[in-house]
CHARMM-style PDB file with segment names, atoms N, HN, CA, C and O in Angstrom:
ATOM      1  N   MET     1     104.263 109.900  91.005  1.00  0.00      PROA
ATOM      2  CA  MET     1     105.715 109.460  91.177  1.00  0.00      PROA
ATOM      3  C   MET     1     105.778 108.660  92.408  1.00  0.00      PROA
ATOM      4  O   MET     1     105.008 108.940  93.327  1.00  0.00      PROA
ATOM      5  N   LEU     2     106.589 107.723  92.518  1.00  0.00      PROA
ATOM      6  HN  LEU     2     107.215 107.496  91.772  1.00  0.00      PROA
ATOM      7  CA  LEU     2     106.753 106.920  93.527  1.00  0.00      PROA
ATOM      8  C   LEU     2     107.730 107.276  94.664  1.00  0.00      PROA
ATOM      9  O   LEU     2     108.725 107.880  94.262  1.00  0.00      PROA
ATOM     10  N   THR     3     107.687 107.074  95.816  1.00  0.00      PROA
ATOM     11  HN  THR     3     106.879 106.584  96.143  1.00  0.00      PROA
ATOM     12  CA  THR     3     108.479 107.870  96.793  1.00  0.00      PROA
ATOM     13  C   THR     3     109.056 106.652  97.764  1.00  0.00      PROA
ATOM     14  O   THR     3     108.332 105.668  97.909  1.00  0.00      PROA
ATOM     15  N   MET     4     110.249 106.692  98.384  1.00  0.00      PROA
ATOM     16  HN  MET     4     110.837 107.492  98.267  1.00  0.00      PROA
ATOM     17  CA  MET     4     110.629 105.599  99.135  1.00  0.00      PROA
ATOM     18  C   MET     4     110.986 104.315  98.657  1.00  0.00      PROA
ATOM     19  O   MET     4     110.917 103.369  99.442  1.00  0.00      PROA
ATOM     20  N   LEU     5     111.337 104.146  97.553  1.00  0.00      PROA
ATOM     21  HN  LEU     5     111.393 104.914  96.915  1.00  0.00      PROA
ATOM     22  CA  LEU     5     111.249 102.837  97.066  1.00  0.00      PROA
ATOM     23  C   LEU     5     113.007 102.375  97.259  1.00  0.00      PROA
ATOM     24  O   LEU     5     113.981 103.100  97.062  1.00  0.00      PROA
ATOM     25  N   PHE     6     112.991 101.316  97.587  1.00  0.00      PROA
ATOM     26  HN  PHE     6     112.199 100.727  97.748  1.00  0.00      PROA
ATOM     27  CA  PHE     6     114.376 100.622  97.780  1.00  0.00      PROA
ATOM     28  C   PHE     6     115.117 101.585  98.870  1.00  0.00      PROA
ATOM     29  O   PHE     6     116.341 101.702  98.805  1.00  0.00      PROA
ATOM     30  N   GLY     7     114.545 102.111  99.636  1.00  0.00      PROA
ATOM     31  HN  GLY     7     113.551 102.015  99.688  1.00  0.00      PROA
ATOM     32  CA  GLY     7     115.352 102.998 100.586  1.00  0.00      PROA
ATOM     33  C   GLY     7     115.748 104.410 100.129  1.00  0.00      PROA
ATOM     34  O   GLY     7     116.519 105.071 100.825  1.00  0.00      PROA
ATOM     35  N   ARG     8     115.263 104.878  99.021  1.00  0.00      PROA
ATOM     36  HN  ARG     8     114.637 104.341  98.455  1.00  0.00      PROA
ATOM     37  CA  ARG     8     115.491 106.058  98.543  1.00  0.00      PROA
ATOM     38  C   ARG     8     114.813 107.048  99.059  1.00  0.00      PROA
ATOM     39  O   ARG     8     113.639 106.814  99.347  1.00  0.00      PROA
ATOM     40  N   LYS     9     115.248 108.123  99.259  1.00  0.00      PROA
ATOM     41  HN  LYS     9     116.202 108.314  99.025  1.00  0.00      PROA
ATOM     42  CA  LYS     9     114.431 109.266  99.856  1.00  0.00      PROA
ATOM     43  C   LYS     9     113.966 110.338  98.777  1.00  0.00      PROA
ATOM     44  O   LYS     9     113.286 111.307  99.117  1.00  0.00      PROA
ATOM     45  N   ASP    10     114.381 110.113  97.394  1.00  0.00      PROA
ATOM     46  HN  ASP    10     114.934 109.327  97.118  1.00  0.00      PROA
ATOM     47  CA  ASP    10     113.843 111.004  96.459  1.00  0.00      PROA
ATOM     48  C   ASP    10     112.644 110.187  95.692  1.00  0.00      PROA
ATOM     49  O   ASP    10     112.495 108.969  95.790  1.00  0.00      PROA
ATOM     50  N   SER    11     111.914 110.955  95.005  1.00  0.00      PROA
ATOM     51  HN  SER    11     112.035 111.944  94.925  1.00  0.00      PROA
ATOM     52  CA  SER    11     110.878 110.370  94.437  1.00  0.00      PROA
ATOM     53  C   SER    11     111.339 109.661  92.953  1.00  0.00      PROA
ATOM     54  O   SER    11     112.418 109.976  92.451  1.00  0.00      PROA
ATOM     55  N   VAL    12     110.541 108.796  92.373  1.00  0.00      PROA
ATOM     56  HN  VAL    12     109.664 108.540  92.781  1.00  0.00      PROA
ATOM     57  CA  VAL    12     110.809 107.907  91.366  1.00  0.00      PROA
ATOM     58  C   VAL    12     109.514 107.674  90.224  1.00  0.00      PROA
ATOM     59  O   VAL    12     108.398 107.214  90.468  1.00  0.00      PROA
ATOM     60  N   ASP    13     109.913 108.025  89.254  1.00  0.00      PROA
ATOM     61  HN  ASP    13     110.819 108.399  89.055  1.00  0.00      PROA
ATOM     62  CA  ASP    13     108.833 107.900  88.152  1.00  0.00      PROA
ATOM     63  C   ASP    13     108.535 106.669  88.011  1.00  0.00      PROA
ATOM     64  O   ASP    13     109.395 105.789  87.986  1.00  0.00      PROA
ATOM     65  N   ALA    14     107.215 106.439  87.894  1.00  0.00      PROA
ATOM     66  HN  ALA    14     106.516 107.154  87.914  1.00  0.00      PROA
ATOM     67  CA  ALA    14     106.871 104.765  87.812  1.00  0.00      PROA
ATOM     68  C   ALA    14     107.519 104.110  86.465  1.00  0.00      PROA
ATOM     69  O   ALA    14     107.935 102.953  86.530  1.00  0.00      PROA
ATOM     70  N   ASN    15     107.596 104.748  85.400  1.00  0.00      PROA
ATOM     71  HN  ASN    15     107.258 105.688  85.347  1.00  0.00      PROA
ATOM     72  CA  ASN    15     108.205 104.162  84.313  1.00  0.00      PROA
ATOM     73  C   ASN    15     109.748 103.771  84.561  1.00  0.00      PROA
ATOM     74  O   ASN    15     110.258 102.692  84.263  1.00  0.00      PROA
ATOM     75  N   ASP    16     110.381 104.865  85.164  1.00  0.00      PROA
ATOM     76  HN  ASP    16     109.967 105.743  85.406  1.00  0.00      PROA
ATOM     77  CA  ASP    16     111.682 104.279  85.656  1.00  0.00      PROA
ATOM     78  C   ASP    16     111.718 103.336  86.491  1.00  0.00      PROA
ATOM     79  O   ASP    16     112.708 102.617  86.363  1.00  0.00      PROA
ATOM     80  N   PHE    17     110.834 102.989  87.510  1.00  0.00      PROA
ATOM     81  HN  PHE    17     110.029 103.574  87.614  1.00  0.00      PROA
ATOM     82  CA  PHE    17     110.833 101.907  88.417  1.00  0.00      PROA
ATOM     83  C   PHE    17     110.600 100.737  87.595  1.00  0.00      PROA
ATOM     84  O   PHE    17     111.292  99.752  87.850  1.00  0.00      PROA
ATOM     85  N   TRP    18     109.748 100.661  86.648  1.00  0.00      PROA
ATOM     86  HN  TRP    18     109.186 101.461  86.440  1.00  0.00      PROA
ATOM     87  CA  TRP    18     109.505  99.285  86.239  1.00  0.00      PROA
ATOM     88  C   TRP    18     110.501  98.833  85.183  1.00  0.00      PROA
ATOM     89  O   TRP    18     110.712  97.668  84.843  1.00  0.00      PROA
ATOM     90  N   LYS    19     111.196 100.155  84.624  1.00  0.00      PROA
ATOM     91  HN  LYS    19     111.024 101.101  84.900  1.00  0.00      PROA
ATOM     92  CA  LYS    19     112.410  99.901  83.512  1.00  0.00      PROA
ATOM     93  C   LYS    19     113.584  99.248  84.235  1.00  0.00      PROA
ATOM     94  O   LYS    19     114.343  98.496  83.623  1.00  0.00      PROA
ATOM     95  N   GLU    20     113.774  99.581  85.785  1.00  0.00      PROA
ATOM     96  HN  GLU    20     113.157 100.192  86.281  1.00  0.00      PROA
ATOM     97  CA  GLU    20     114.806  99.260  86.768  1.00  0.00      PROA
ATOM     98  C   GLU    20     114.443  98.023  87.212  1.00  0.00      PROA
ATOM     99  O   GLU    20     115.416  97.371  87.590  1.00  0.00      PROA
ATOM    100  N   ARG    21     113.245  97.383  87.317  1.00  0.00      PROA
ATOM    101  HN  ARG    21     112.454  97.913  87.010  1.00  0.00      PROA
ATOM    102  CA  ARG    21     112.801  96.152  87.494  1.00  0.00      PROA
ATOM    103  C   ARG    21     113.035  95.154  86.582  1.00  0.00      PROA
ATOM    104  O   ARG    21     113.361  94.041  86.995  1.00  0.00      PROA
ATOM    105  N   GLU    22     112.915  95.384  85.343  1.00  0.00      PROA
ATOM    106  HN  GLU    22     112.650  96.288  85.007  1.00  0.00      PROA
ATOM    107  CA  GLU    22     113.009  94.591  84.116  1.00  0.00      PROA
ATOM    108  C   GLU    22     114.534  94.365  83.763  1.00  0.00      PROA
ATOM    109  O   GLU    22     115.009  93.307  83.350  1.00  0.00      PROA
ATOM    110  N   GLU    23     115.165  95.450  83.981  1.00  0.00      PROA
ATOM    111  HN  GLU    23     114.779  96.309  84.317  1.00  0.00      PROA
ATOM    112  CA  GLU    23     116.832  95.399  84.102  1.00  0.00      PROA
ATOM    113  C   GLU    23     117.236  94.427  85.137  1.00  0.00      PROA
ATOM    114  O   GLU    23     118.106  93.586  84.913  1.00  0.00      PROA
ATOM    115  N   ALA    24     116.709  94.514  86.102  1.00  0.00      PROA
ATOM    116  HN  ALA    24     116.002  95.197  86.284  1.00  0.00      PROA
ATOM    117  CA  ALA    24     117.355  93.860  87.397  1.00  0.00      PROA
ATOM    118  C   ALA    24     116.901  92.112  87.224  1.00  0.00      PROA
ATOM    119  O   ALA    24     117.587  91.171  87.626  1.00  0.00      PROA
ATOM    120  N   LEU    25     115.840  92.035  86.663  1.00  0.00      PROA
ATOM    121  HN  LEU    25     115.283  92.800  86.337  1.00  0.00      PROA
ATOM    122  CA  LEU    25     115.216  90.810  86.381  1.00  0.00      PROA
ATOM    123  C   LEU    25     115.921  90.080  84.952  1.00  0.00      PROA
ATOM    124  O   LEU    25     115.980  88.871  84.729  1.00  0.00      PROA
ATOM    125  N   GLY    26     116.326  90.973  84.247  1.00  0.00      PROA
ATOM    126  HN  GLY    26     116.277  91.955  84.428  1.00  0.00      PROA
ATOM    127  CA  GLY    26     116.579  90.283  82.909  1.00  0.00      PROA
ATOM    128  C   GLY    26     115.546  89.890  82.014  1.00  0.00      PROA
ATOM    129  O   GLY    26     115.821  89.137  81.080  1.00  0.00      PROA
ATOM    130  N   THR    27     114.150  90.398  82.226  1.00  0.00      PROA
ATOM    131  HN  THR    27     113.926  91.009  82.985  1.00  0.00      PROA
ATOM    132  CA  THR    27     113.036  89.740  81.273  1.00  0.00      PROA
ATOM    133  C   THR    27     111.948  90.925  81.673  1.00  0.00      PROA
ATOM    134  O   THR    27     111.838  91.391  82.807  1.00  0.00      PROA
ATOM    135  N   PRO    28     111.209  91.301  80.582  1.00  0.00      PROA
ATOM    136  CA  PRO    28     109.891  92.172  80.672  1.00  0.00      PROA
ATOM    137  C   PRO    28     108.971  91.819  81.843  1.00  0.00      PROA
ATOM    138  O   PRO    28     108.818  90.622  82.088  1.00  0.00      PROA
ATOM    139  N   VAL    29     108.381  92.673  82.545  1.00  0.00      PROA
ATOM    140  HN  VAL    29     108.506  93.645  82.347  1.00  0.00      PROA
ATOM    141  CA  VAL    29     107.322  92.796  83.324  1.00  0.00      PROA
ATOM    142  C   VAL    29     106.078  92.553  82.842  1.00  0.00      PROA
ATOM    143  O   VAL    29     105.540  93.640  82.633  1.00  0.00      PROA
ATOM    144  N   LEU    30     105.288  91.556  82.537  1.00  0.00      PROA
ATOM    145  HN  LEU    30     105.725  90.673  82.706  1.00  0.00      PROA
ATOM    146  CA  LEU    30     104.186  91.491  82.022  1.00  0.00      PROA
ATOM    147  C   LEU    30     102.718  92.031  82.376  1.00  0.00      PROA
ATOM    148  O   LEU    30     101.819  92.297  81.578  1.00  0.00      PROA
ATOM    149  N   GLN    31     102.706  92.109  83.528  1.00  0.00      PROA
ATOM    150  HN  GLN    31     103.436  91.893  84.176  1.00  0.00      PROA
ATOM    151  CA  GLN    31     101.324  92.602  84.363  1.00  0.00      PROA
ATOM    152  C   GLN    31     102.029  92.948  85.672  1.00  0.00      PROA
ATOM    153  O   GLN    31     103.120  92.511  86.039  1.00  0.00      PROA
ATOM    154  N   LYS    32     101.195  93.845  86.351  1.00  0.00      PROA
ATOM    155  HN  LYS    32     100.308  94.200  86.054  1.00  0.00      PROA
ATOM    156  CA  LYS    32     101.472  94.370  87.613  1.00  0.00      PROA
ATOM    157  C   LYS    32      99.933  94.734  88.314  1.00  0.00      PROA
ATOM    158  O   LYS    32      98.930  94.997  87.652  1.00  0.00      PROA
ATOM    159  N   ALA    33      99.997  94.685  89.681  1.00  0.00      PROA
ATOM    160  HN  ALA    33     100.812  94.471  90.220  1.00  0.00      PROA
ATOM    161  CA  ALA    33      98.825  95.124  90.408  1.00  0.00      PROA
ATOM    162  C   ALA    33      99.406  95.359  91.973  1.00  0.00      PROA
ATOM    163  O   ALA    33     100.365  94.759  92.459  1.00  0.00      PROA
ATOM    164  N   LEU    34      98.657  96.294  92.578  1.00  0.00      PROA
ATOM    165  HN  LEU    34      97.878  96.781  92.183  1.00  0.00      PROA
ATOM    166  CA  LEU    34      98.851  96.504  93.806  1.00  0.00      PROA
ATOM    167  C   LEU    34      97.802  95.627  94.560  1.00  0.00      PROA
ATOM    168  O   LEU    34      96.630  95.702  94.190  1.00  0.00      PROA
ATOM    169  N   GLY    35      98.114  94.869  95.507  1.00  0.00      PROA
ATOM    170  HN  GLY    35      99.066  94.807  95.807  1.00  0.00      PROA
ATOM    171  CA  GLY    35      97.443  93.905  96.491  1.00  0.00      PROA
ATOM    172  C   GLY    35      97.987  93.562  97.944  1.00  0.00      PROA
ATOM    173  O   GLY    35      99.058  93.918  98.436  1.00  0.00      PROA
ATOM    174  N   GLN    36      97.174  92.930  98.404  1.00  0.00      PROA
ATOM    175  HN  GLN    36      96.304  92.641  98.005  1.00  0.00      PROA
ATOM    176  CA  GLN    36      97.386  92.540  99.860  1.00  0.00      PROA
ATOM    177  C   GLN    36      97.549  90.937 100.046  1.00  0.00      PROA
ATOM    178  O   GLN    36      96.913  90.085  99.425  1.00  0.00      PROA
ATOM    179  N   VAL    37      98.585  90.701 101.080  1.00  0.00      PROA
ATOM    180  HN  VAL    37      99.102  91.393 101.584  1.00  0.00      PROA
ATOM    181  CA  VAL    37      98.683  89.391 101.326  1.00  0.00      PROA
ATOM    182  C   VAL    37      97.804  89.196 102.534  1.00  0.00      PROA
ATOM    183  O   VAL    37      97.674  90.064 103.398  1.00  0.00      PROA
ATOM    184  N   ILE    38      97.184  87.978 102.561  1.00  0.00      PROA
ATOM    185  HN  ILE    38      97.290  87.273 101.860  1.00  0.00      PROA
ATOM    186  CA  ILE    38      96.098  87.824 103.821  1.00  0.00      PROA
ATOM    187  C   ILE    38      96.899  86.557 104.597  1.00  0.00      PROA
ATOM    188  O   ILE    38      97.144  85.427 104.176  1.00  0.00      PROA
ATOM    189  N   ARG    39      97.182  87.122 105.766  1.00  0.00      PROA
ATOM    190  HN  ARG    39      96.983  88.040 106.108  1.00  0.00      PROA
ATOM    191  CA  ARG    39      97.826  85.963 106.661  1.00  0.00      PROA
ATOM    192  C   ARG    39      97.045  85.717 107.814  1.00  0.00      PROA
ATOM    193  O   ARG    39      96.574  86.723 108.345  1.00  0.00      PROA
ATOM    194  N   GLU    40      96.804  84.670 108.306  1.00  0.00      PROA
ATOM    195  HN  GLU    40      97.187  83.853 107.875  1.00  0.00      PROA
ATOM    196  CA  GLU    40      96.175  84.292 109.559  1.00  0.00      PROA
ATOM    197  C   GLU    40      96.608  85.025 110.670  1.00  0.00      PROA
ATOM    198  O   GLU    40      95.799  85.728 111.275  1.00  0.00      PROA
ATOM    199  N   ASP    41      97.930  84.941 111.062  1.00  0.00      PROA
ATOM    200  HN  ASP    41      98.587  84.370 110.571  1.00  0.00      PROA
ATOM    201  CA  ASP    41      98.454  85.717 112.203  1.00  0.00      PROA
ATOM    202  C   ASP    41      99.015  87.044 112.059  1.00  0.00      PROA
ATOM    203  O   ASP    41     100.129  87.342 112.489  1.00  0.00      PROA
ATOM    204  N   SER    42      98.225  87.858 111.440  1.00  0.00      PROA
ATOM    205  HN  SER    42      97.320  87.617 111.090  1.00  0.00      PROA
ATOM    206  CA  SER    42      98.832  89.165 111.150  1.00  0.00      PROA
ATOM    207  C   SER    42      98.138  90.427 111.524  1.00  0.00      PROA
ATOM    208  O   SER    42      97.055  90.656 110.986  1.00  0.00      PROA
ATOM    209  N   ARG    43      98.628  91.273 112.380  1.00  0.00      PROA
ATOM    210  HN  ARG    43      99.508  91.088 112.817  1.00  0.00      PROA
ATOM    211  CA  ARG    43      97.759  92.364 113.219  1.00  0.00      PROA
ATOM    212  C   ARG    43      97.783  93.594 111.955  1.00  0.00      PROA
ATOM    213  O   ARG    43      96.948  94.499 111.971  1.00  0.00      PROA
ATOM    214  N   PHE    44      98.674  93.514 111.048  1.00  0.00      PROA
ATOM    215  HN  PHE    44      99.353  92.779 111.035  1.00  0.00      PROA
ATOM    216  CA  PHE    44      98.784  94.689 110.099  1.00  0.00      PROA
ATOM    217  C   PHE    44      98.790  94.024 108.614  1.00  0.00      PROA
ATOM    218  O   PHE    44      99.480  93.048 108.318  1.00  0.00      PROA
ATOM    219  N   PRO    45      97.933  94.692 107.749  1.00  0.00      PROA
ATOM    220  CA  PRO    45      97.892  94.171 106.413  1.00  0.00      PROA
ATOM    221  C   PRO    45      99.349  94.377 105.741  1.00  0.00      PROA
ATOM    222  O   PRO    45     100.104  95.294 106.061  1.00  0.00      PROA
ATOM    223  N   LEU    46      99.601  93.521 104.891  1.00  0.00      PROA
ATOM    224  HN  LEU    46      98.987  92.776 104.631  1.00  0.00      PROA
ATOM    225  CA  LEU    46     100.762  93.576 104.074  1.00  0.00      PROA
ATOM    226  C   LEU    46     100.637  93.754 102.666  1.00  0.00      PROA
ATOM    227  O   LEU    46     100.511  92.809 101.888  1.00  0.00      PROA
ATOM    228  N   TRP    47     100.675  95.119 102.279  1.00  0.00      PROA
ATOM    229  HN  TRP    47     100.778  95.887 102.911  1.00  0.00      PROA
ATOM    230  CA  TRP    47     100.380  95.587 100.928  1.00  0.00      PROA
ATOM    231  C   TRP    47     101.653  95.592 100.196  1.00  0.00      PROA
ATOM    232  O   TRP    47     102.692  95.556 100.855  1.00  0.00      PROA
ATOM    233  N   GLY    48     101.703  95.635  98.800  1.00  0.00      PROA
ATOM    234  HN  GLY    48     100.858  95.665  98.265  1.00  0.00      PROA
ATOM    235  CA  GLY    48     102.638  95.537  97.929  1.00  0.00      PROA
ATOM    236  C   GLY    48     102.301  95.401  96.579  1.00  0.00      PROA
ATOM    237  O   GLY    48     101.114  95.399  96.253  1.00  0.00      PROA
ATOM    238  N   LEU    49     103.176  95.291  95.772  1.00  0.00      PROA
ATOM    239  HN  LEU    49     104.140  95.293  96.037  1.00  0.00      PROA
ATOM    240  CA  LEU    49     103.069  95.223  94.266  1.00  0.00      PROA
ATOM    241  C   LEU    49     103.261  93.623  93.899  1.00  0.00      PROA
ATOM    242  O   LEU    49     104.249  92.934  94.153  1.00  0.00      PROA
ATOM    243  N   PHE    50     102.234  93.285  93.336  1.00  0.00      PROA
ATOM    244  HN  PHE    50     101.432  93.845  93.129  1.00  0.00      PROA
ATOM    245  CA  PHE    50     102.420  91.837  92.532  1.00  0.00      PROA
ATOM    246  C   PHE    50     102.834  92.100  91.002  1.00  0.00      PROA
ATOM    247  O   PHE    50     102.165  92.816  90.257  1.00  0.00      PROA
ATOM    248  N   TYR    51     103.793  91.562  90.690  1.00  0.00      PROA
ATOM    249  HN  TYR    51     104.336  90.980  91.295  1.00  0.00      PROA
ATOM    250  CA  TYR    51     104.001  91.515  89.065  1.00  0.00      PROA
ATOM    251  C   TYR    51     104.433  90.409  88.576  1.00  0.00      PROA
ATOM    252  O   TYR    51     104.940  89.633  89.386  1.00  0.00      PROA
ATOM    253  N   THR    52     104.370  89.989  87.104  1.00  0.00      PROA
ATOM    254  HN  THR    52     103.959  90.619  86.447  1.00  0.00      PROA
ATOM    255  CA  THR    52     104.602  88.660  86.566  1.00  0.00      PROA
ATOM    256  C   THR    52     105.647  88.863  85.626  1.00  0.00      PROA
ATOM    257  O   THR    52     105.904  90.012  85.266  1.00  0.00      PROA
ATOM    258  N   THR    53     106.302  87.865  85.169  1.00  0.00      PROA
ATOM    259  HN  THR    53     106.094  86.931  85.460  1.00  0.00      PROA
ATOM    260  CA  THR    53     107.048  87.824  84.122  1.00  0.00      PROA
ATOM    261  C   THR    53     106.794  86.630  83.255  1.00  0.00      PROA
ATOM    262  O   THR    53     105.723  86.052  83.439  1.00  0.00      PROA
ATOM    263  N   SER    54     107.572  86.188  82.381  1.00  0.00      PROA
ATOM    264  HN  SER    54     108.442  86.657  82.232  1.00  0.00      PROA
ATOM    265  CA  SER    54     107.296  84.837  81.608  1.00  0.00      PROA
ATOM    266  C   SER    54     107.775  83.764  82.686  1.00  0.00      PROA
ATOM    267  O   SER    54     107.383  82.628  82.417  1.00  0.00      PROA
ATOM    268  N   ARG    55     108.379  83.853  83.606  1.00  0.00      PROA
ATOM    269  HN  ARG    55     108.698  84.775  83.824  1.00  0.00      PROA
ATOM    270  CA  ARG    55     109.157  82.930  84.264  1.00  0.00      PROA
ATOM    271  C   ARG    55     108.559  82.814  85.852  1.00  0.00      PROA
ATOM    272  O   ARG    55     108.685  81.764  86.481  1.00  0.00      PROA
ATOM    273  N   ALA    56     108.028  83.770  86.311  1.00  0.00      PROA
ATOM    274  HN  ALA    56     107.926  84.623  85.799  1.00  0.00      PROA
ATOM    275  CA  ALA    56     107.711  83.820  87.917  1.00  0.00      PROA
ATOM    276  C   ALA    56     106.647  84.999  88.149  1.00  0.00      PROA
ATOM    277  O   ALA    56     106.541  85.931  87.352  1.00  0.00      PROA
ATOM    278  N   VAL    57     105.941  84.887  89.203  1.00  0.00      PROA
ATOM    279  HN  VAL    57     106.028  84.129  89.850  1.00  0.00      PROA
ATOM    280  CA  VAL    57     105.145  85.865  90.089  1.00  0.00      PROA
ATOM    281  C   VAL    57     105.881  86.464  91.146  1.00  0.00      PROA
ATOM    282  O   VAL    57     106.380  85.709  91.981  1.00  0.00      PROA
ATOM    283  N   TYR    58     106.038  87.707  91.257  1.00  0.00      PROA
ATOM    284  HN  TYR    58     105.632  88.320  90.579  1.00  0.00      PROA
ATOM    285  CA  TYR    58     106.848  88.432  92.346  1.00  0.00      PROA
ATOM    286  C   TYR    58     105.739  89.314  93.298  1.00  0.00      PROA
ATOM    287  O   TYR    58     104.715  89.856  92.881  1.00  0.00      PROA
ATOM    288  N   PHE    59     106.208  89.299  94.600  1.00  0.00      PROA
ATOM    289  HN  PHE    59     107.039  88.859  94.939  1.00  0.00      PROA
ATOM    290  CA  PHE    59     105.543  90.371  95.247  1.00  0.00      PROA
ATOM    291  C   PHE    59     106.367  91.100  96.013  1.00  0.00      PROA
ATOM    292  O   PHE    59     107.222  90.475  96.641  1.00  0.00      PROA
ATOM    293  N   GLN    60     106.312  92.565  96.146  1.00  0.00      PROA
ATOM    294  HN  GLN    60     105.618  93.073  95.636  1.00  0.00      PROA
ATOM    295  CA  GLN    60     107.427  93.389  96.690  1.00  0.00      PROA
ATOM    296  C   GLN    60     106.811  94.176  97.575  1.00  0.00      PROA
ATOM    297  O   GLN    60     105.816  94.756  97.141  1.00  0.00      PROA
ATOM    298  N   THR    61     107.125  94.379  98.756  1.00  0.00      PROA
ATOM    299  HN  THR    61     107.933  93.908  99.108  1.00  0.00      PROA
ATOM    300  CA  THR    61     106.746  95.305  99.762  1.00  0.00      PROA
ATOM    301  C   THR    61     107.779  96.543  99.822  1.00  0.00      PROA
ATOM    302  O   THR    61     108.853  96.497  99.223  1.00  0.00      PROA
ATOM    303  N   PHE    62     107.388  97.613 100.563  1.00  0.00      PROA
ATOM    304  HN  PHE    62     106.515  97.650 101.050  1.00  0.00      PROA
ATOM    305  CA  PHE    62     108.115  98.732 100.491  1.00  0.00      PROA
ATOM    306  C   PHE    62     108.155  99.500 102.030  1.00  0.00      PROA
ATOM    307  O   PHE    62     107.124  99.570 102.698  1.00  0.00      PROA
ATOM    308  N   GLN    63     109.148  99.933 102.403  1.00  0.00      PROA
ATOM    309  HN  GLN    63     109.986  99.875 101.860  1.00  0.00      PROA
ATOM    310  CA  GLN    63     109.486 100.554 103.466  1.00  0.00      PROA
ATOM    311  C   GLN    63     108.329 101.644 103.899  1.00  0.00      PROA
ATOM    312  O   GLN    63     108.262 102.674 103.228  1.00  0.00      PROA
ATOM    313  N   SER    64     107.477 101.466 104.923  1.00  0.00      PROA
ATOM    314  HN  SER    64     107.532 100.629 105.468  1.00  0.00      PROA
ATOM    315  CA  SER    64     106.425 102.661 105.171  1.00  0.00      PROA
ATOM    316  C   SER    64     106.622 102.937 106.499  1.00  0.00      PROA
ATOM    317  O   SER    64     107.239 102.211 107.279  1.00  0.00      PROA
ATOM    318  N   ASP    65     105.973 104.237 106.821  1.00  0.00      PROA
ATOM    319  HN  ASP    65     105.472 104.827 106.188  1.00  0.00      PROA
ATOM    320  CA  ASP    65     105.708 104.570 108.111  1.00  0.00      PROA
ATOM    321  C   ASP    65     104.806 103.970 108.852  1.00  0.00      PROA
ATOM    322  OT1 ASP    65     104.624 104.329 110.015  1.00  0.00      PROA
TER     323      ASP     65
END
């Protein structure tokens, strides 16, 4: 289960999360991976999900404590 996605306080099933992403994008998600964006001037690592469609590559972060 994924929690705290998109400001939600309840848990979300991973399959439901990806189904919602595909519906919002209007195209299937082809690949997905957890990753970190490396920036020169950053004290905190920026982790999130990379995912691809036939049209674009996306990176999405989530609220965390």
